Short mmCIF file of N, CA, C and O and ligand atoms in Angstrom, two decimals:
data_model
loop_
_atom_site.label_atom_id
_atom_site.label_comp_id
_atom_site.label_asym_id
_atom_site.label_seq_id
_atom_site.Cartn_x
_atom_site.Cartn_y
_atom_site.Cartn_z
N MET A 294 47.56 -69.32 36.77
CA MET A 294 46.60 -69.17 35.67
C MET A 294 47.12 -69.89 34.42
O MET A 294 48.28 -69.75 34.07
N GLN A 295 46.25 -70.61 33.76
CA GLN A 295 46.65 -71.40 32.59
C GLN A 295 46.62 -70.48 31.36
O GLN A 295 45.65 -69.79 31.11
N LYS A 296 47.73 -70.54 30.60
CA LYS A 296 47.72 -69.74 29.38
C LYS A 296 47.59 -70.70 28.18
O LYS A 296 48.16 -71.78 28.19
N PRO A 297 46.90 -70.26 27.12
CA PRO A 297 46.86 -71.09 25.92
C PRO A 297 48.26 -71.22 25.36
O PRO A 297 49.04 -70.30 25.42
N ILE A 298 48.54 -72.38 24.76
CA ILE A 298 49.89 -72.68 24.31
C ILE A 298 50.37 -71.69 23.26
O ILE A 298 51.54 -71.35 23.20
N GLY A 299 49.43 -71.19 22.43
CA GLY A 299 49.79 -70.24 21.39
C GLY A 299 50.46 -68.99 21.95
O GLY A 299 51.43 -68.47 21.44
N VAL A 300 49.93 -68.50 23.08
CA VAL A 300 50.48 -67.34 23.72
C VAL A 300 51.91 -67.58 24.18
O VAL A 300 52.81 -66.77 24.00
N LEU A 301 52.11 -68.79 24.76
CA LEU A 301 53.46 -69.14 25.24
C LEU A 301 54.44 -69.19 24.10
O LEU A 301 55.57 -68.69 24.17
N LEU A 302 54.03 -69.80 22.96
CA LEU A 302 54.93 -69.91 21.81
C LEU A 302 55.23 -68.55 21.24
O LEU A 302 56.36 -68.26 20.89
N ALA A 303 54.22 -67.69 21.14
CA ALA A 303 54.43 -66.35 20.64
C ALA A 303 55.47 -65.62 21.51
O ALA A 303 56.37 -64.97 21.03
N GLY A 304 55.34 -65.78 22.81
CA GLY A 304 56.28 -65.15 23.72
C GLY A 304 57.67 -65.65 23.50
O GLY A 304 58.62 -64.86 23.48
N ALA A 305 57.82 -66.95 23.31
CA ALA A 305 59.15 -67.53 23.10
C ALA A 305 59.77 -66.96 21.81
O ALA A 305 60.95 -66.65 21.75
N ALA A 306 58.95 -66.82 20.76
CA ALA A 306 59.44 -66.30 19.49
C ALA A 306 59.96 -64.88 19.69
O ALA A 306 61.04 -64.53 19.21
N VAL A 307 59.21 -64.08 20.37
CA VAL A 307 59.63 -62.70 20.61
C VAL A 307 60.95 -62.67 21.39
O VAL A 307 61.86 -61.92 21.07
N ALA A 308 61.05 -63.55 22.38
CA ALA A 308 62.28 -63.62 23.17
C ALA A 308 63.47 -63.94 22.29
O ALA A 308 64.57 -63.41 22.50
N MET A 309 63.29 -64.83 21.29
CA MET A 309 64.39 -65.21 20.43
C MET A 309 64.81 -64.09 19.51
O MET A 309 65.99 -63.86 19.29
N ILE A 310 63.82 -63.37 19.00
CA ILE A 310 64.14 -62.22 18.11
C ILE A 310 64.92 -61.19 18.93
O ILE A 310 65.81 -60.53 18.41
N GLY A 311 64.60 -61.10 20.20
CA GLY A 311 65.24 -60.10 21.06
C GLY A 311 66.70 -60.36 21.32
O GLY A 311 67.32 -59.65 22.08
N GLY A 312 67.24 -61.43 20.76
CA GLY A 312 68.66 -61.71 20.93
C GLY A 312 68.89 -62.66 22.11
O GLY A 312 67.96 -63.30 22.56
N PRO A 313 70.13 -62.71 22.61
CA PRO A 313 70.43 -63.66 23.68
C PRO A 313 69.54 -63.38 24.89
O PRO A 313 69.27 -62.23 25.21
N SER A 314 69.11 -64.44 25.54
CA SER A 314 68.17 -64.25 26.65
C SER A 314 68.90 -63.73 27.86
O SER A 314 70.01 -64.13 28.16
N VAL A 315 68.29 -62.81 28.56
CA VAL A 315 68.85 -62.29 29.77
C VAL A 315 67.84 -62.52 30.91
O VAL A 315 66.68 -62.65 30.69
N ALA A 316 68.37 -62.54 32.12
CA ALA A 316 67.51 -62.86 33.26
C ALA A 316 66.56 -61.70 33.53
O ALA A 316 65.45 -61.91 34.04
N ALA A 317 66.96 -60.50 33.22
CA ALA A 317 66.10 -59.35 33.49
C ALA A 317 66.45 -58.26 32.52
O ALA A 317 67.51 -58.29 31.88
N ASP A 318 65.58 -57.29 32.42
CA ASP A 318 65.74 -56.24 31.43
C ASP A 318 65.75 -54.91 32.19
O ASP A 318 64.75 -54.44 32.68
N LEU A 319 66.94 -54.31 32.24
CA LEU A 319 67.11 -53.09 33.02
C LEU A 319 66.25 -51.92 32.53
O LEU A 319 65.71 -51.17 33.32
N GLU A 320 66.15 -51.80 31.21
CA GLU A 320 65.39 -50.70 30.65
C GLU A 320 63.91 -50.85 30.99
O GLU A 320 63.23 -49.90 31.35
N ARG A 321 63.46 -52.12 30.90
CA ARG A 321 62.06 -52.40 31.25
C ARG A 321 61.85 -52.14 32.74
O ARG A 321 60.85 -51.56 33.14
N GLY A 322 62.83 -52.55 33.53
CA GLY A 322 62.73 -52.35 34.96
C GLY A 322 62.63 -50.88 35.29
O GLY A 322 61.78 -50.46 36.08
N GLN A 323 63.42 -50.06 34.64
CA GLN A 323 63.38 -48.63 34.91
C GLN A 323 62.05 -48.03 34.46
O GLN A 323 61.44 -47.26 35.23
N SER A 324 61.55 -48.41 33.32
CA SER A 324 60.31 -47.78 32.87
C SER A 324 59.11 -48.22 33.71
O SER A 324 58.25 -47.43 34.04
N LEU A 325 59.10 -49.53 34.09
CA LEU A 325 58.02 -49.99 34.99
C LEU A 325 58.09 -49.24 36.30
O LEU A 325 57.08 -48.77 36.82
N HIS A 326 59.30 -49.13 36.84
CA HIS A 326 59.46 -48.47 38.11
C HIS A 326 59.02 -47.01 38.03
O HIS A 326 58.25 -46.52 38.84
N ASP A 327 59.52 -46.31 36.99
CA ASP A 327 59.24 -44.88 36.91
C ASP A 327 57.76 -44.61 36.65
O ASP A 327 57.23 -43.58 37.00
N THR A 328 57.09 -45.58 36.06
CA THR A 328 55.66 -45.41 35.80
C THR A 328 54.81 -45.68 37.02
O THR A 328 53.84 -44.96 37.28
N HIS A 329 55.15 -46.72 37.77
CA HIS A 329 54.24 -47.21 38.83
C HIS A 329 54.71 -46.97 40.26
O HIS A 329 53.90 -47.07 41.17
N CYS A 330 55.97 -46.73 40.43
CA CYS A 330 56.50 -46.87 41.81
C CYS A 330 56.95 -45.56 42.47
O CYS A 330 57.33 -45.56 43.61
N VAL A 331 56.91 -44.47 41.74
CA VAL A 331 57.34 -43.22 42.39
C VAL A 331 56.14 -42.30 42.68
O VAL A 331 56.30 -41.11 42.86
N ILE A 332 54.97 -42.92 42.74
CA ILE A 332 53.75 -42.19 43.07
C ILE A 332 53.78 -41.81 44.55
O ILE A 332 53.44 -40.70 44.96
N CYS A 333 54.20 -42.78 45.39
CA CYS A 333 54.16 -42.58 46.83
C CYS A 333 55.50 -42.13 47.41
O CYS A 333 55.56 -41.45 48.40
N HIS A 334 56.57 -42.62 46.85
CA HIS A 334 57.87 -42.27 47.41
C HIS A 334 58.87 -41.97 46.31
O HIS A 334 58.76 -42.47 45.19
N THR A 335 59.81 -41.13 46.63
CA THR A 335 60.91 -40.90 45.73
C THR A 335 61.91 -42.05 45.89
O THR A 335 61.73 -42.92 46.73
N THR A 336 62.96 -42.00 45.12
CA THR A 336 63.95 -43.07 45.20
C THR A 336 64.73 -42.99 46.52
O THR A 336 65.56 -43.88 46.80
N SER A 337 64.50 -41.98 47.32
CA SER A 337 65.27 -41.87 48.56
C SER A 337 64.91 -42.98 49.59
O SER A 337 65.70 -43.25 50.47
N VAL A 338 63.74 -43.64 49.40
CA VAL A 338 63.45 -44.76 50.34
C VAL A 338 64.45 -45.90 50.16
O VAL A 338 64.65 -46.70 51.05
N TYR A 339 65.05 -45.94 48.98
CA TYR A 339 65.96 -47.07 48.71
C TYR A 339 67.36 -46.81 49.32
O TYR A 339 68.16 -47.73 49.40
N THR A 340 67.60 -45.56 49.66
CA THR A 340 68.93 -45.24 50.13
C THR A 340 68.89 -44.67 51.55
O THR A 340 69.93 -44.29 52.09
N ARG A 341 67.71 -44.62 52.15
CA ARG A 341 67.61 -44.05 53.53
C ARG A 341 68.40 -44.93 54.48
O ARG A 341 68.62 -46.13 54.20
N GLU A 342 68.74 -44.31 55.60
CA GLU A 342 69.61 -44.98 56.57
C GLU A 342 69.06 -46.31 57.09
O GLU A 342 69.73 -47.28 57.14
N ASP A 343 67.76 -46.29 57.49
CA ASP A 343 67.16 -47.50 58.07
C ASP A 343 66.33 -48.28 57.07
O ASP A 343 65.29 -48.78 57.37
N ARG A 344 66.85 -48.35 55.84
CA ARG A 344 66.09 -49.05 54.81
C ARG A 344 65.88 -50.54 55.18
O ARG A 344 66.70 -51.11 55.91
N ILE A 345 64.78 -51.10 54.68
CA ILE A 345 64.40 -52.46 55.06
C ILE A 345 65.27 -53.49 54.33
O ILE A 345 65.68 -54.48 54.88
N ALA A 346 65.49 -53.23 53.05
CA ALA A 346 66.16 -54.23 52.22
C ALA A 346 67.68 -54.00 52.18
O ALA A 346 68.10 -52.88 52.00
N ASN A 347 68.41 -55.07 52.35
CA ASN A 347 69.86 -54.94 52.28
C ASN A 347 70.53 -56.02 51.42
O ASN A 347 71.73 -55.98 51.21
N THR A 348 69.75 -56.95 50.94
CA THR A 348 70.28 -57.97 50.06
C THR A 348 69.39 -58.00 48.80
O THR A 348 68.28 -57.47 48.81
N TYR A 349 69.90 -58.62 47.75
CA TYR A 349 69.15 -58.73 46.51
C TYR A 349 67.78 -59.37 46.77
O TYR A 349 66.76 -58.87 46.30
N LEU A 350 67.78 -60.43 47.57
CA LEU A 350 66.52 -61.13 47.87
C LEU A 350 65.54 -60.25 48.62
O LEU A 350 64.34 -60.29 48.36
N GLU A 351 66.06 -59.46 49.53
CA GLU A 351 65.16 -58.56 50.28
C GLU A 351 64.59 -57.47 49.39
O GLU A 351 63.43 -57.09 49.52
N VAL A 352 65.42 -56.96 48.47
CA VAL A 352 64.89 -55.98 47.51
C VAL A 352 63.79 -56.63 46.69
O VAL A 352 62.70 -56.06 46.49
N ARG A 353 64.06 -57.86 46.25
CA ARG A 353 63.04 -58.55 45.44
C ARG A 353 61.74 -58.74 46.22
O ARG A 353 60.64 -58.59 45.69
N GLN A 354 61.87 -59.10 47.52
CA GLN A 354 60.67 -59.25 48.34
C GLN A 354 59.86 -57.95 48.44
O GLN A 354 58.64 -57.97 48.39
N GLN A 355 60.56 -56.82 48.52
CA GLN A 355 59.87 -55.54 48.60
C GLN A 355 59.20 -55.20 47.27
O GLN A 355 58.09 -54.69 47.25
N VAL A 356 59.89 -55.48 46.19
CA VAL A 356 59.30 -55.22 44.88
C VAL A 356 58.05 -56.07 44.71
O VAL A 356 57.00 -55.60 44.30
N GLN A 357 58.17 -57.35 45.06
CA GLN A 357 57.08 -58.28 45.01
C GLN A 357 55.90 -57.78 45.85
O GLN A 357 54.76 -57.74 45.41
N ARG A 358 56.23 -57.33 47.05
CA ARG A 358 55.20 -56.85 47.98
C ARG A 358 54.50 -55.61 47.42
O ARG A 358 53.27 -55.49 47.43
N TRP A 359 55.26 -54.71 46.85
CA TRP A 359 54.66 -53.47 46.37
C TRP A 359 53.87 -53.63 45.08
O TRP A 359 52.88 -52.98 44.89
N GLN A 360 54.33 -54.53 44.23
CA GLN A 360 53.56 -54.73 43.03
C GLN A 360 52.24 -55.46 43.37
O GLN A 360 51.24 -55.29 42.71
N GLU A 361 52.28 -56.24 44.46
CA GLU A 361 51.04 -56.89 44.93
C GLU A 361 50.11 -55.86 45.55
O GLU A 361 48.92 -55.84 45.21
N ASN A 362 50.67 -55.04 46.40
CA ASN A 362 49.86 -54.00 47.07
C ASN A 362 49.15 -53.12 46.04
O ASN A 362 48.03 -52.67 46.27
N THR A 363 49.85 -52.83 44.94
CA THR A 363 49.28 -51.93 43.98
C THR A 363 48.60 -52.67 42.83
O THR A 363 48.23 -52.04 41.83
N LYS A 364 48.44 -53.96 42.99
CA LYS A 364 47.67 -54.80 42.05
C LYS A 364 48.14 -54.66 40.59
O LYS A 364 47.35 -54.58 39.68
N LEU A 365 49.45 -54.65 40.42
CA LEU A 365 49.97 -54.52 39.09
C LEU A 365 50.05 -55.82 38.30
O LEU A 365 50.16 -55.82 37.09
N ARG A 366 49.96 -56.93 39.01
CA ARG A 366 50.00 -58.26 38.36
C ARG A 366 51.26 -58.40 37.49
O ARG A 366 51.19 -58.85 36.35
N TRP A 367 52.40 -58.01 38.02
CA TRP A 367 53.64 -58.18 37.27
C TRP A 367 53.99 -59.64 37.16
O TRP A 367 53.71 -60.44 38.06
N THR A 368 54.67 -59.98 36.06
CA THR A 368 55.21 -61.35 35.93
C THR A 368 56.52 -61.42 36.71
O THR A 368 57.09 -60.39 37.04
N PRO A 369 57.00 -62.64 36.96
CA PRO A 369 58.29 -62.77 37.63
C PRO A 369 59.38 -62.05 36.85
O PRO A 369 60.30 -61.46 37.44
N TYR A 370 59.28 -62.02 35.54
CA TYR A 370 60.26 -61.33 34.71
C TYR A 370 60.21 -59.80 34.99
O TYR A 370 61.28 -59.15 35.10
N ASP A 371 59.05 -59.26 35.12
CA ASP A 371 58.91 -57.83 35.47
C ASP A 371 59.52 -57.55 36.84
O ASP A 371 60.23 -56.56 37.03
N ILE A 372 59.22 -58.46 37.79
CA ILE A 372 59.72 -58.27 39.15
C ILE A 372 61.25 -58.33 39.17
O ILE A 372 61.90 -57.50 39.79
N ASP A 373 61.79 -59.30 38.42
CA ASP A 373 63.24 -59.41 38.33
C ASP A 373 63.85 -58.16 37.71
O ASP A 373 64.93 -57.68 38.12
N SER A 374 63.21 -57.64 36.67
CA SER A 374 63.75 -56.48 35.97
C SER A 374 63.79 -55.26 36.87
O SER A 374 64.78 -54.53 36.92
N VAL A 375 62.72 -55.05 37.62
CA VAL A 375 62.69 -53.89 38.53
C VAL A 375 63.69 -54.10 39.67
O VAL A 375 64.39 -53.19 40.09
N THR A 376 63.74 -55.34 40.19
CA THR A 376 64.68 -55.63 41.26
C THR A 376 66.11 -55.36 40.81
O THR A 376 66.90 -54.71 41.52
N GLU A 377 66.43 -55.84 39.62
CA GLU A 377 67.77 -55.65 39.07
C GLU A 377 68.11 -54.14 38.95
O GLU A 377 69.19 -53.70 39.28
N TYR A 378 67.13 -53.43 38.48
CA TYR A 378 67.32 -51.99 38.32
C TYR A 378 67.56 -51.30 39.65
O TYR A 378 68.51 -50.56 39.83
N LEU A 379 66.69 -51.59 40.64
CA LEU A 379 66.83 -50.96 41.94
C LEU A 379 68.08 -51.39 42.66
O LEU A 379 68.83 -50.57 43.24
N ALA A 380 68.36 -52.69 42.61
CA ALA A 380 69.52 -53.22 43.31
C ALA A 380 70.80 -52.63 42.76
O ALA A 380 71.71 -52.23 43.50
N GLY A 381 70.89 -52.49 41.45
CA GLY A 381 72.08 -51.99 40.82
C GLY A 381 72.22 -50.48 41.02
O GLY A 381 73.29 -49.98 41.40
N ARG A 382 71.14 -49.77 40.78
CA ARG A 382 71.26 -48.30 40.76
C ARG A 382 71.21 -47.66 42.14
O ARG A 382 71.94 -46.70 42.39
N TYR A 383 70.38 -48.20 43.04
CA TYR A 383 70.20 -47.53 44.35
C TYR A 383 70.81 -48.31 45.51
O TYR A 383 71.44 -47.76 46.37
N TYR A 384 70.55 -49.59 45.54
CA TYR A 384 71.05 -50.39 46.68
C TYR A 384 72.53 -50.70 46.53
O TYR A 384 73.17 -51.07 47.48
N LYS A 385 73.01 -50.61 45.29
CA LYS A 385 74.41 -50.92 45.00
C LYS A 385 74.79 -52.34 45.44
O LYS A 385 75.81 -52.52 46.08
N ILE A 386 73.89 -53.27 45.17
CA ILE A 386 74.21 -54.66 45.41
C ILE A 386 74.04 -55.42 44.11
O ILE A 386 73.16 -55.09 43.32
N PRO A 387 74.88 -56.39 43.87
CA PRO A 387 74.83 -57.09 42.57
C PRO A 387 73.60 -58.01 42.47
O PRO A 387 73.11 -58.47 43.45
C1 HEC B 60 50.75 -46.68 47.88
C2 HEC B 60 52.04 -46.05 47.99
C3 HEC B 60 53.24 -46.83 47.44
C4 HEC B 60 53.39 -47.29 46.17
C5 HEC B 60 52.44 -47.17 44.97
C6 HEC B 60 54.67 -47.96 46.15
N1 HEC B 60 55.29 -47.85 47.35
FE1 HEC B 60 57.11 -48.62 47.85
N2 HEC B 60 56.88 -47.97 49.76
C7 HEC B 60 55.82 -47.21 50.23
C8 HEC B 60 56.08 -46.86 51.60
C9 HEC B 60 55.13 -46.00 52.49
C10 HEC B 60 57.31 -47.45 51.95
C11 HEC B 60 58.05 -47.38 53.27
C12 HEC B 60 57.34 -48.02 54.44
C13 HEC B 60 57.34 -49.50 54.39
O1 HEC B 60 58.22 -50.11 53.79
O2 HEC B 60 56.43 -50.11 54.95
C14 HEC B 60 57.78 -48.16 50.76
C15 HEC B 60 58.95 -48.86 50.73
C16 HEC B 60 59.46 -49.48 49.58
C17 HEC B 60 60.67 -50.24 49.53
C18 HEC B 60 61.62 -50.57 50.68
C19 HEC B 60 62.71 -49.54 50.82
C20 HEC B 60 63.72 -50.01 51.87
O3 HEC B 60 63.56 -49.61 53.02
O4 HEC B 60 64.64 -50.75 51.54
C21 HEC B 60 60.83 -50.68 48.25
C22 HEC B 60 61.95 -51.50 47.64
C23 HEC B 60 59.69 -50.19 47.52
N3 HEC B 60 58.88 -49.48 48.34
C24 HEC B 60 59.50 -50.44 46.19
C25 HEC B 60 58.35 -50.12 45.53
C26 HEC B 60 58.08 -50.54 44.14
C27 HEC B 60 59.00 -51.39 43.31
C28 HEC B 60 56.86 -50.02 43.83
C29 HEC B 60 56.12 -50.20 42.50
C30 HEC B 60 55.65 -51.54 42.27
C31 HEC B 60 56.37 -49.27 44.97
N4 HEC B 60 57.30 -49.36 45.97
C32 HEC B 60 55.17 -48.59 45.02
C33 HEC B 60 54.70 -46.81 49.48
C34 HEC B 60 54.45 -47.17 48.17
#
């Protein structure tokens, strides 16, 4: 989807005010996750014995898949933030 250039510039300005740029935002990841993702399952799906995801990429694929299923229209930044949060806190993978 094409965004007007003004929106992109505004976004960049906000990012600069926010300090050094980071690949993902753990706090944002946690709040997005806690708002949208614990409706169907508790966090125990991430630590169950036969869990699907075992690498960072696989966790990201699952996050991508679930935000698609639930029509959240997350940005790649949102997906990275939630992945980072889940991978670090539950999957214990860097
Ligand atoms: C409509 C119900 C539902 C919602 C909403 C939902 N999930 Fe899930 N999720 C499931 C079910 C059921 C499974 C396990 C079965 C499967 O993976 O097919 C699962 C599995 C997962 C797994 C894989 C766990 C493993 O085995 O490693 C991840 C990661 C995950 N969900 C993340 C999310 C995230 C992130 C969101 C929010 C965007 C979300 N889910 C929202 C139902 C849901």
